[in-house]
PDB file of C-alpha atoms in Angstrom:
ATOM      1  CA  MET A1208     -28.035  91.309 196.993  1.00  0.00           C
ATOM      2  CA  ILE A1209     -29.964  94.520 197.000  1.00  0.00           C
ATOM      3  CA  THR A1210     -29.476  95.468 193.524  1.00  0.00           C
ATOM      4  CA  ARG A1211     -30.652  92.169 192.696  1.00  0.00           C
ATOM      5  CA  ILE A1212     -33.564  92.080 195.103  1.00  0.00           C
ATOM      6  CA  ILE A1213     -34.915  95.106 193.255  1.00  0.00           C
ATOM      7  CA  THR A1214     -34.130  94.562 189.856  1.00  0.00           C
ATOM      8  CA  GLY A1215     -36.089  91.082 190.796  1.00  0.00           C
ATOM      9  CA  LEU A1216     -39.253  93.048 191.690  1.00  0.00           C
ATOM     10  CA  ILE A1217     -39.195  94.732 189.169  1.00  0.00           C
ATOM     11  CA  GLY A1218     -38.898  92.488 186.313  1.00  0.00           C
ATOM     12  CA  ILE A1219     -41.720  90.133 188.057  1.00  0.00           C
ATOM     13  CA  ALA A1220     -43.978  93.679 187.625  1.00  0.00           C
ATOM     14  CA  LEU A1221     -43.005  93.929 184.247  1.00  0.00           C
ATOM     15  CA  ALA A1222     -43.284  90.296 183.313  1.00  0.00           C
ATOM     16  CA  ALA A1223     -46.497  90.211 184.839  1.00  0.00           C
ATOM     17  CA  TYR A1224     -48.066  93.231 182.850  1.00  0.00           C
ATOM     18  CA  VAL A1225     -46.640  91.821 179.691  1.00  0.00           C
ATOM     19  CA  ILE A1226     -48.352  88.470 180.174  1.00  0.00           C
ATOM     20  CA  GLN A1227     -51.456  89.832 181.430  1.00  0.00           C
ATOM     21  CA  THR A1228     -51.564  92.005 178.298  1.00  0.00           C
ATOM     22  CA  GLY A1229     -50.332  89.464 175.835  1.00  0.00           C
ATOM     23  CA  GLY A1230     -51.052  90.234 172.331  1.00  0.00           C
ATOM     24  CA  THR A1231     -48.369  92.235 170.114  1.00  0.00           C
ATOM     25  CA  LEU A1232     -46.678  93.452 173.408  1.00  0.00           C
ATOM     26  CA  PHE A1233     -46.070  89.910 174.842  1.00  0.00           C
ATOM     27  CA  ALA A1234     -44.858  89.078 171.024  1.00  0.00           C
ATOM     28  CA  GLY A1235     -42.650  92.015 170.598  1.00  0.00           C
ATOM     29  CA  PHE A1236     -40.934  91.554 174.204  1.00  0.00           C
ATOM     30  CA  ALA A1237     -40.550  87.968 173.135  1.00  0.00           C
ATOM     31  CA  LEU A1238     -38.388  88.869 169.725  1.00  0.00           C
ATOM     32  CA  VAL A1239     -36.501  91.513 171.461  1.00  0.00           C
ATOM     33  CA  LEU A1240     -35.351  89.413 174.378  1.00  0.00           C
ATOM     34  CA  GLY A1241     -35.011  86.401 171.424  1.00  0.00           C
ATOM     35  CA  LEU A1242     -32.628  88.634 169.616  1.00  0.00           C
ATOM     36  CA  ILE A1243     -30.786  89.813 172.824  1.00  0.00           C
ATOM     37  CA  ALA A1244     -30.186  86.239 174.021  1.00  0.00           C
ATOM     38  CA  TRP A1245     -29.086  85.272 170.597  1.00  0.00           C
ATOM     39  CA  PHE A1246     -26.361  88.251 170.623  1.00  0.00           C
ATOM     40  CA  GLU A1247     -25.234  87.058 173.859  1.00  0.00           C
ATOM     41  CA  TYR A1248     -24.572  83.479 172.315  1.00  0.00           C
ATOM     42  CA  ALA A1249     -22.567  84.729 169.415  1.00  0.00           C
ATOM     43  CA  ARG A1250     -20.531  87.242 171.937  1.00  0.00           C
ATOM     44  CA  ALA A1251     -19.919  84.353 174.413  1.00  0.00           C
ATOM     45  CA  PHE A1252     -18.379  81.770 171.450  1.00  0.00           C
ATOM     46  CA  GLY A1253     -16.462  85.189 170.106  1.00  0.00           C
ATOM     47  CA  GLU A1254     -14.619  84.561 173.329  1.00  0.00           C
ATOM     48  CA  ARG A1255     -12.899  81.242 171.920  1.00  0.00           C
ATOM     49  CA  GLY A1256     -12.138  83.357 168.658  1.00  0.00           C
ATOM     50  CA  MET A1257     -15.087  81.801 167.083  1.00  0.00           C
ATOM     51  CA  GLY A1258     -16.866  84.076 164.250  1.00  0.00           C
ATOM     52  CA  LEU A1259     -20.703  83.332 164.417  1.00  0.00           C
ATOM     53  CA  THR A1260     -23.026  84.276 161.616  1.00  0.00           C
ATOM     54  CA  LEU A1261     -24.428  87.260 163.821  1.00  0.00           C
ATOM     55  CA  LEU A1262     -26.648  89.204 161.090  1.00  0.00           C
ATOM     56  CA  THR A1263     -27.789  85.803 159.825  1.00  0.00           C
ATOM     57  CA  GLY A1264     -28.574  84.876 163.551  1.00  0.00           C
ATOM     58  CA  PHE A1265     -30.682  87.811 164.445  1.00  0.00           C
ATOM     59  CA  LEU A1266     -33.044  87.156 160.640  1.00  0.00           C
ATOM     60  CA  GLY A1267     -33.436  83.237 161.771  1.00  0.00           C
ATOM     61  CA  VAL A1268     -34.474  84.265 165.191  1.00  0.00           C
ATOM     62  CA  ALA A1269     -36.791  86.830 164.007  1.00  0.00           C
ATOM     63  CA  ALA A1270     -37.927  84.393 161.413  1.00  0.00           C
ATOM     64  CA  LEU A1271     -38.742  81.661 163.895  1.00  0.00           C
ATOM     65  CA  TRP A1272     -40.465  83.929 166.207  1.00  0.00           C
ATOM     66  CA  TYR A1273     -42.720  85.181 163.042  1.00  0.00           C
ATOM     67  CA  THR A1274     -43.803  81.923 162.611  1.00  0.00           C
ATOM     68  CA  GLY A1275     -44.862  81.203 166.016  1.00  0.00           C
ATOM     69  CA  TRP A1276     -46.273  84.882 165.886  1.00  0.00           C
ATOM     70  CA  GLN A1277     -48.610  83.387 162.996  1.00  0.00           C
ATOM     71  CA  GLY A1278     -49.073  79.983 164.854  1.00  0.00           C
ATOM     72  CA  ASN A1279     -47.899  78.146 161.587  1.00  0.00           C
ATOM     73  CA  VAL A1280     -45.866  75.141 163.214  1.00  0.00           C
ATOM     74  CA  GLU A1281     -45.593  73.936 159.360  1.00  0.00           C
ATOM     75  CA  LEU A1282     -44.015  77.562 158.299  1.00  0.00           C
ATOM     76  CA  MET A1283     -41.648  77.270 161.392  1.00  0.00           C
ATOM     77  CA  VAL A1284     -40.614  73.989 159.975  1.00  0.00           C
ATOM     78  CA  ALA A1285     -39.767  75.546 156.734  1.00  0.00           C
ATOM     79  CA  ALA A1286     -38.070  78.346 158.429  1.00  0.00           C
ATOM     80  CA  ALA A1287     -35.590  76.295 160.141  1.00  0.00           C
ATOM     81  CA  THR A1288     -34.998  74.385 157.374  1.00  0.00           C
ATOM     82  CA  LEU A1289     -34.041  77.462 155.328  1.00  0.00           C
ATOM     83  CA  ILE A1290     -32.086  78.908 158.087  1.00  0.00           C
ATOM     84  CA  VAL A1291     -30.119  76.027 158.537  1.00  0.00           C
ATOM     85  CA  ALA A1292     -29.049  75.837 154.726  1.00  0.00           C
ATOM     86  CA  ILE A1293     -27.921  79.357 154.382  1.00  0.00           C
ATOM     87  CA  VAL A1294     -25.930  79.133 157.482  1.00  0.00           C
ATOM     88  CA  LEU A1295     -24.330  76.177 156.173  1.00  0.00           C
ATOM     89  CA  LEU A1296     -24.095  77.752 152.726  1.00  0.00           C
ATOM     90  CA  GLU A1297     -22.282  80.602 154.340  1.00  0.00           C
ATOM     91  CA  SER A1298     -19.366  78.567 155.706  1.00  0.00           C
ATOM     92  CA  VAL A1299     -18.599  77.572 151.508  1.00  0.00           C
ATOM     93  CA  LEU A1300     -19.366  81.071 150.357  1.00  0.00           C
ATOM     94  CA  LEU A1301     -17.639  83.176 152.999  1.00  0.00           C
ATOM     95  CA  ARG A1302     -14.763  80.408 153.878  1.00  0.00           C
ATOM     96  CA  GLY A1303     -12.478  83.057 154.724  1.00  0.00           C
ATOM     97  CA  SER A1304     -14.213  84.094 157.855  1.00  0.00           C
ATOM     98  CA  VAL A1305     -16.750  81.280 158.455  1.00  0.00           C
ATOM     99  CA  SER A1306     -15.440  78.092 159.468  1.00  0.00           C
ATOM    100  CA  ILE A1307     -17.496  74.844 159.213  1.00  0.00           C
ATOM    101  CA  MET A1308     -17.778  74.804 163.164  1.00  0.00           C
ATOM    102  CA  ASP A1309     -18.770  78.379 163.168  1.00  0.00           C
ATOM    103  CA  ALA A1310     -21.446  77.697 161.041  1.00  0.00           C
ATOM    104  CA  VAL A1311     -22.638  74.505 162.789  1.00  0.00           C
ATOM    105  CA  THR A1312     -22.398  76.485 166.069  1.00  0.00           C
ATOM    106  CA  SER A1313     -24.615  79.255 164.581  1.00  0.00           C
ATOM    107  CA  VAL A1314     -27.200  77.187 163.336  1.00  0.00           C
ATOM    108  CA  THR A1315     -27.341  75.487 166.951  1.00  0.00           C
ATOM    109  CA  GLY A1316     -27.715  78.722 168.686  1.00  0.00           C
ATOM    110  CA  ILE A1317     -30.246  79.663 166.069  1.00  0.00           C
ATOM    111  CA  LEU A1318     -32.466  76.794 166.897  1.00  0.00           C
ATOM    112  CA  TYR A1319     -31.683  76.526 170.450  1.00  0.00           C
ATOM    113  CA  ILE A1320     -32.795  79.948 171.209  1.00  0.00           C
ATOM    114  CA  GLY A1321     -35.356  80.654 168.216  1.00  0.00           C
ATOM    115  CA  PHE A1322     -37.697  78.148 168.851  1.00  0.00           C
ATOM    116  CA  PRO A1323     -38.430  78.488 172.466  1.00  0.00           C
ATOM    117  CA  PHE A1324     -39.222  82.054 171.989  1.00  0.00           C
ATOM    118  CA  ALA A1325     -41.460  81.195 168.988  1.00  0.00           C
ATOM    119  CA  TYR A1326     -43.195  78.664 171.469  1.00  0.00           C
ATOM    120  CA  MET A1327     -43.576  81.030 174.075  1.00  0.00           C
ATOM    121  CA  VAL A1328     -45.704  83.282 171.610  1.00  0.00           C
ATOM    122  CA  MET A1329     -47.670  80.387 170.628  1.00  0.00           C
ATOM    123  CA  LEU A1330     -48.238  79.409 174.231  1.00  0.00           C
ATOM    124  CA  ARG A1331     -49.552  82.814 175.065  1.00  0.00           C
ATOM    125  CA  ASP A1332     -51.656  83.119 171.553  1.00  0.00           C
ATOM    126  CA  TRP A1333     -53.054  79.337 172.224  1.00  0.00           C
ATOM    127  CA  PRO A1334     -56.034  79.066 169.690  1.00  0.00           C
ATOM    128  CA  GLU A1335     -58.351  77.786 172.693  1.00  0.00           C
ATOM    129  CA  THR A1336     -59.851  81.302 173.997  1.00  0.00           C
ATOM    130  CA  ARG A1337     -62.076  80.272 176.689  1.00  0.00           C
ATOM    131  CA  LEU A1338     -61.481  82.135 180.109  1.00  0.00           C
ATOM    132  CA  ILE A1339     -60.293  80.385 182.929  1.00  0.00           C
ATOM    133  CA  PRO A1340     -62.472  81.931 186.260  1.00  0.00           C
ATOM    134  CA  THR A1341     -60.302  81.935 189.431  1.00  0.00           C
ATOM    135  CA  GLN A1342     -60.034  83.825 192.875  1.00  0.00           C
ATOM    136  CA  LEU A1343     -58.042  86.701 190.930  1.00  0.00           C
ATOM    137  CA  GLY A1344     -60.409  86.990 187.907  1.00  0.00           C
ATOM    138  CA  ASP A1345     -60.382  85.386 184.532  1.00  0.00           C
ATOM    139  CA  PHE A1346     -57.398  84.449 182.916  1.00  0.00           C
ATOM    140  CA  GLU A1347     -57.177  83.540 179.326  1.00  0.00           C
ATOM    141  CA  PHE A1348     -56.100  79.772 178.611  1.00  0.00           C
ATOM    142  CA  GLY A1349     -52.646  81.158 176.765  1.00  0.00           C
ATOM    143  CA  CYS A1350     -52.293  83.298 179.525  1.00  0.00           C
ATOM    144  CA  ALA A1351     -52.373  80.603 182.461  1.00  0.00           C
ATOM    145  CA  LEU A1352     -50.122  78.507 180.342  1.00  0.00           C
ATOM    146  CA  ILE A1353     -47.659  81.146 180.492  1.00  0.00           C
ATOM    147  CA  TRP A1354     -47.794  81.592 184.098  1.00  0.00           C
ATOM    148  CA  ILE A1355     -47.676  77.787 184.365  1.00  0.00           C
ATOM    149  CA  MET A1356     -44.589  77.835 182.333  1.00  0.00           C
ATOM    150  CA  PHE A1357     -42.757  80.492 183.872  1.00  0.00           C
ATOM    151  CA  ILE A1358     -43.782  79.586 187.687  1.00  0.00           C
ATOM    152  CA  GLY A1359     -42.924  75.971 187.319  1.00  0.00           C
ATOM    153  CA  THR A1360     -39.214  77.011 186.007  1.00  0.00           C
ATOM    154  CA  TRP A1361     -38.846  79.612 188.686  1.00  0.00           C
ATOM    155  CA  ALA A1362     -40.428  77.085 191.137  1.00  0.00           C
ATOM    156  CA  SER A1363     -37.687  74.264 190.061  1.00  0.00           C
ATOM    157  CA  ASP A1364     -35.051  76.729 190.251  1.00  0.00           C
ATOM    158  CA  THR A1365     -36.344  78.156 193.677  1.00  0.00           C
ATOM    159  CA  PHE A1366     -36.586  74.581 195.417  1.00  0.00           C
ATOM    160  CA  ALA A1367     -32.963  73.249 194.041  1.00  0.00           C
ATOM    161  CA  TYR A1368     -31.363  76.514 195.487  1.00  0.00           C
ATOM    162  CA  PHE A1369     -33.014  76.203 198.771  1.00  0.00           C
ATOM    163  CA  THR A1370     -32.970  72.585 199.340  1.00  0.00           C
ATOM    164  CA  GLY A1371     -29.464  72.238 198.247  1.00  0.00           C
ATOM    165  CA  SER A1372     -28.136  74.815 200.609  1.00  0.00           C
ATOM    166  CA  ALA A1373     -29.669  73.256 203.326  1.00  0.00           C
ATOM    167  CA  ILE A1374     -29.192  69.863 203.056  1.00  0.00           C
ATOM    168  CA  GLY A1375     -27.334  69.319 199.666  1.00  0.00           C
ATOM    169  CA  ARG A1376     -24.104  66.837 200.457  1.00  0.00           C
ATOM    170  CA  HIS A1377     -23.766  64.948 196.998  1.00  0.00           C
ATOM    171  CA  LYS A1378     -22.861  67.122 193.559  1.00  0.00           C
ATOM    172  CA  LEU A1379     -25.036  66.633 190.808  1.00  0.00           C
ATOM    173  CA  CYS A1380     -22.577  67.710 188.024  1.00  0.00           C
ATOM    174  CA  PRO A1381     -19.308  69.319 189.472  1.00  0.00           C
ATOM    175  CA  SER A1382     -17.536  69.320 186.471  1.00  0.00           C
ATOM    176  CA  ILE A1383     -20.176  71.472 184.930  1.00  0.00           C
ATOM    177  CA  SER A1384     -21.948  73.089 187.934  1.00  0.00           C
ATOM    178  CA  PRO A1385     -20.374  72.324 191.095  1.00  0.00           C
ATOM    179  CA  ASN A1386     -23.286  74.147 193.238  1.00  0.00           C
ATOM    180  CA  LYS A1387     -25.833  71.853 192.082  1.00  0.00           C
ATOM    181  CA  THR A1388     -26.404  68.730 194.255  1.00  0.00           C
ATOM    182  CA  VAL A1389     -28.362  65.921 194.026  1.00  0.00           C
ATOM    183  CA  GLU A1390     -30.470  66.516 197.316  1.00  0.00           C
ATOM    184  CA  GLY A1391     -31.289  70.030 195.293  1.00  0.00           C
ATOM    185  CA  PHE A1392     -32.521  68.198 192.431  1.00  0.00           C
ATOM    186  CA  LEU A1393     -34.765  65.831 194.106  1.00  0.00           C
ATOM    187  CA  GLY A1394     -36.152  69.014 196.203  1.00  0.00           C
ATOM    188  CA  SER A1395     -36.905  70.859 192.686  1.00  0.00           C
ATOM    189  CA  LEU A1396     -38.428  67.529 191.689  1.00  0.00           C
ATOM    190  CA  VAL A1397     -40.713  67.383 194.535  1.00  0.00           C
ATOM    191  CA  GLY A1398     -41.149  71.297 195.112  1.00  0.00           C
ATOM    192  CA  THR A1399     -42.259  71.808 191.171  1.00  0.00           C
ATOM    193  CA  THR A1400     -44.455  68.949 191.130  1.00  0.00           C
ATOM    194  CA  ALA A1401     -46.500  70.219 193.763  1.00  0.00           C
ATOM    195  CA  ALA A1402     -46.501  73.807 192.680  1.00  0.00           C
ATOM    196  CA  VAL A1403     -47.711  73.106 189.154  1.00  0.00           C
ATOM    197  CA  ALA A1404     -50.039  70.687 190.553  1.00  0.00           C
ATOM    198  CA  GLY A1405     -51.141  73.173 192.900  1.00  0.00           C
ATOM    199  CA  LEU A1406     -51.595  75.677 189.623  1.00  0.00           C
ATOM    200  CA  GLY A1407     -53.834  73.139 188.241  1.00  0.00           C
ATOM    201  CA  ILE A1408     -56.379  73.262 191.251  1.00  0.00           C
ATOM    202  CA  PHE A1409     -55.933  77.380 190.701  1.00  0.00           C
ATOM    203  CA  PHE A1410     -56.709  76.875 187.036  1.00  0.00           C
ATOM    204  CA  ALA A1411     -58.942  74.228 187.302  1.00  0.00           C
ATOM    205  CA  LEU A1412     -57.230  72.032 185.416  1.00  0.00           C
ATOM    206  CA  PRO A1413     -56.555  67.955 186.020  1.00  0.00           C
ATOM    207  CA  VAL A1414     -54.285  67.709 188.908  1.00  0.00           C
ATOM    208  CA  GLN A1415     -52.741  64.540 188.052  1.00  0.00           C
ATOM    209  CA  GLU A1416     -51.635  65.678 184.255  1.00  0.00           C
ATOM    210  CA  MET A1417     -50.203  68.853 186.095  1.00  0.00           C
ATOM    211  CA  ALA A1418     -48.271  67.125 188.400  1.00  0.00           C
ATOM    212  CA  ILE A1419     -46.685  65.187 185.590  1.00  0.00           C
ATOM    213  CA  LEU A1420     -46.052  68.353 184.050  1.00  0.00           C
ATOM    214  CA  GLY A1421     -44.544  69.659 186.991  1.00  0.00           C
ATOM    215  CA  LEU A1422     -42.013  66.925 187.333  1.00  0.00           C
ATOM    216  CA  ALA A1423     -41.302  67.131 183.577  1.00  0.00           C
ATOM    217  CA  ILE A1424     -40.456  70.542 184.007  1.00  0.00           C
ATOM    218  CA  ALA A1425     -38.072  70.043 187.008  1.00  0.00           C
ATOM    219  CA  VAL A1426     -36.180  67.699 185.247  1.00  0.00           C
ATOM    220  CA  LEU A1427     -35.976  69.894 181.552  1.00  0.00           C
ATOM    221  CA  ALA A1428     -35.237  73.144 183.782  1.00  0.00           C
ATOM    222  CA  THR A1429     -32.396  71.556 185.657  1.00  0.00           C
ATOM    223  CA  LEU A1430     -30.860  70.217 181.822  1.00  0.00           C
ATOM    224  CA  GLY A1431     -31.810  73.771 180.383  1.00  0.00           C
ATOM    225  CA  ASP A1432     -29.388  75.400 183.026  1.00  0.00           C
ATOM    226  CA  LEU A1433     -26.579  72.677 182.858  1.00  0.00           C
ATOM    227  CA  VAL A1434     -26.431  73.303 179.021  1.00  0.00           C
ATOM    228  CA  GLU A1435     -25.932  76.877 179.698  1.00  0.00           C
ATOM    229  CA  SER A1436     -23.197  75.744 182.243  1.00  0.00           C
ATOM    230  CA  VAL A1437     -21.599  73.754 179.779  1.00  0.00           C
ATOM    231  CA  ALA A1438     -21.473  76.514 176.935  1.00  0.00           C
ATOM    232  CA  LYS A1439     -20.029  79.184 179.798  1.00  0.00           C
ATOM    233  CA  ARG A1440     -17.565  76.995 180.842  1.00  0.00           C
ATOM    234  CA  TYR A1441     -16.380  76.063 177.043  1.00  0.00           C
ATOM    235  CA  THR A1442     -16.472  79.984 176.383  1.00  0.00           C
ATOM    236  CA  GLY A1443     -15.044  80.941 179.501  1.00  0.00           C
ATOM    237  CA  ILE A1444     -17.643  83.714 180.698  1.00  0.00           C
ATOM    238  CA  LYS A1445     -19.160  84.071 183.978  1.00  0.00           C
ATOM    239  CA  ASP A1446     -22.272  85.614 183.098  1.00  0.00           C
ATOM    240  CA  SER A1447     -23.655  85.922 179.197  1.00  0.00           C
ATOM    241  CA  GLY A1448     -24.277  89.487 179.708  1.00  0.00           C
ATOM    242  CA  SER A1449     -24.637  92.255 182.718  1.00  0.00           C
ATOM    243  CA  ILE A1450     -28.144  93.820 180.949  1.00  0.00           C
ATOM    244  CA  ILE A1451     -30.288  92.805 183.824  1.00  0.00           C
ATOM    245  CA  PRO A1452     -28.518  94.142 187.227  1.00  0.00           C
ATOM    246  CA  GLY A1453     -27.345  91.655 189.587  1.00  0.00           C
ATOM    247  CA  HIS A1454     -29.122  88.850 187.311  1.00  0.00           C
ATOM    248  CA  GLY A1455     -26.708  88.749 184.056  1.00  0.00           C
ATOM    249  CA  GLY A1456     -27.702  88.524 180.728  1.00  0.00           C
ATOM    250  CA  ILE A1457     -30.899  87.743 179.041  1.00  0.00           C
ATOM    251  CA  TRP A1458     -29.395  84.119 177.978  1.00  0.00           C
ATOM    252  CA  ASP A1459     -28.656  83.465 181.981  1.00  0.00           C
ATOM    253  CA  ARG A1460     -32.516  84.052 182.833  1.00  0.00           C
ATOM    254  CA  PHE A1461     -33.696  82.333 180.288  1.00  0.00           C
ATOM    255  CA  ASP A1462     -31.722  79.086 179.766  1.00  0.00           C
ATOM    256  CA  SER A1463     -34.084  76.809 181.737  1.00  0.00           C
ATOM    257  CA  VAL A1464     -36.917  78.217 179.698  1.00  0.00           C
ATOM    258  CA  LEU A1465     -35.719  77.561 176.364  1.00  0.00           C
ATOM    259  CA  PHE A1466     -36.101  74.108 177.538  1.00  0.00           C
ATOM    260  CA  THR A1467     -39.348  74.319 179.443  1.00  0.00           C
ATOM    261  CA  ALA A1468     -41.444  76.583 176.958  1.00  0.00           C
ATOM    262  CA  PRO A1469     -41.264  73.673 174.177  1.00  0.00           C
ATOM    263  CA  LEU A1470     -42.179  71.147 176.867  1.00  0.00           C
ATOM    264  CA  VAL A1471     -45.479  72.812 178.163  1.00  0.00           C
ATOM    265  CA  TYR A1472     -46.437  73.596 174.614  1.00  0.00           C
ATOM    266  CA  TYR A1473     -46.315  70.051 173.323  1.00  0.00           C
ATOM    267  CA  PHE A1474     -47.480  68.807 176.840  1.00  0.00           C
ATOM    268  CA  VAL A1475     -50.970  70.626 176.571  1.00  0.00           C
ATOM    269  CA  LYS A1476     -50.907  70.055 172.908  1.00  0.00           C
ATOM    270  CA  PHE A1477     -50.788  65.885 172.881  1.00  0.00           C
ATOM    271  CA  VAL A1478     -52.266  65.392 176.398  1.00  0.00           C
ATOM    272  CA  GLY A1479     -55.343  67.473 175.265  1.00  0.00           C
ATOM    273  CA  LEU A1480     -55.219  69.971 178.000  1.00  0.00           C
ATOM    274  CA  ALA A1481     -57.088  72.181 176.272  1.00  0.00           C
ATOM    275  CA  MET A1482     -60.101  69.986 176.016  1.00  0.00           C
ATOM    276  CA  LYS A1483     -60.149  69.277 179.980  1.00  0.00           C
TER     277      LYS A1483
END
């Protein structure tokens, strides 16, 4: 537990520095985390005897990250299309070592991991460059979005855990994640909605829209966690890695963010939050 707490505090401090700095530093960290998460994903399915396209996966995740760094969604779609074609062709050209199921699982992993880290970079480098004055100083709009995404996701996990531990009685998905409860999920919905609405007040953003975003984050964060739980049960692993002492791997720590990062990006884009 001590190791977990110390590692968590160091991680929070490092994350705060990287998020506040932004730019190349943030983008570089996103790339490294995405590549590690892909490696953990490929290694996990390797436990089932599957031979995922490891090198192509690295290139695919990096390509999607690059399109996010350029802020070019059209280029991102083109890159994704090319990645799918190349990986599926590997099942034809390298059919002795790459089966069609290996290829399909590889494509899923590359897009599942590559897209969200690209969206994170686009969130941090949001074109709207206005500064938001707060009691803690001025925040760039993109910086505020990243904090909203991460704090909302952490709030979802935290409220679900403590509510479930205190009053949890009814299992949410016992065959997938035995520790999750309906009460914990409801606590997550209420707590995350309140937390993100509070961030709306802090960042002078519309509270009603932020509350809706908080509710959506709670739902998507829970689903993201369950998706990784399904994958880990299928592959027979407990943790995706041990790179973070006491916390497991990068995939373990970012399983919910893989769903909430695209959510926040498109919510801000289509609700027009940058203009309010």
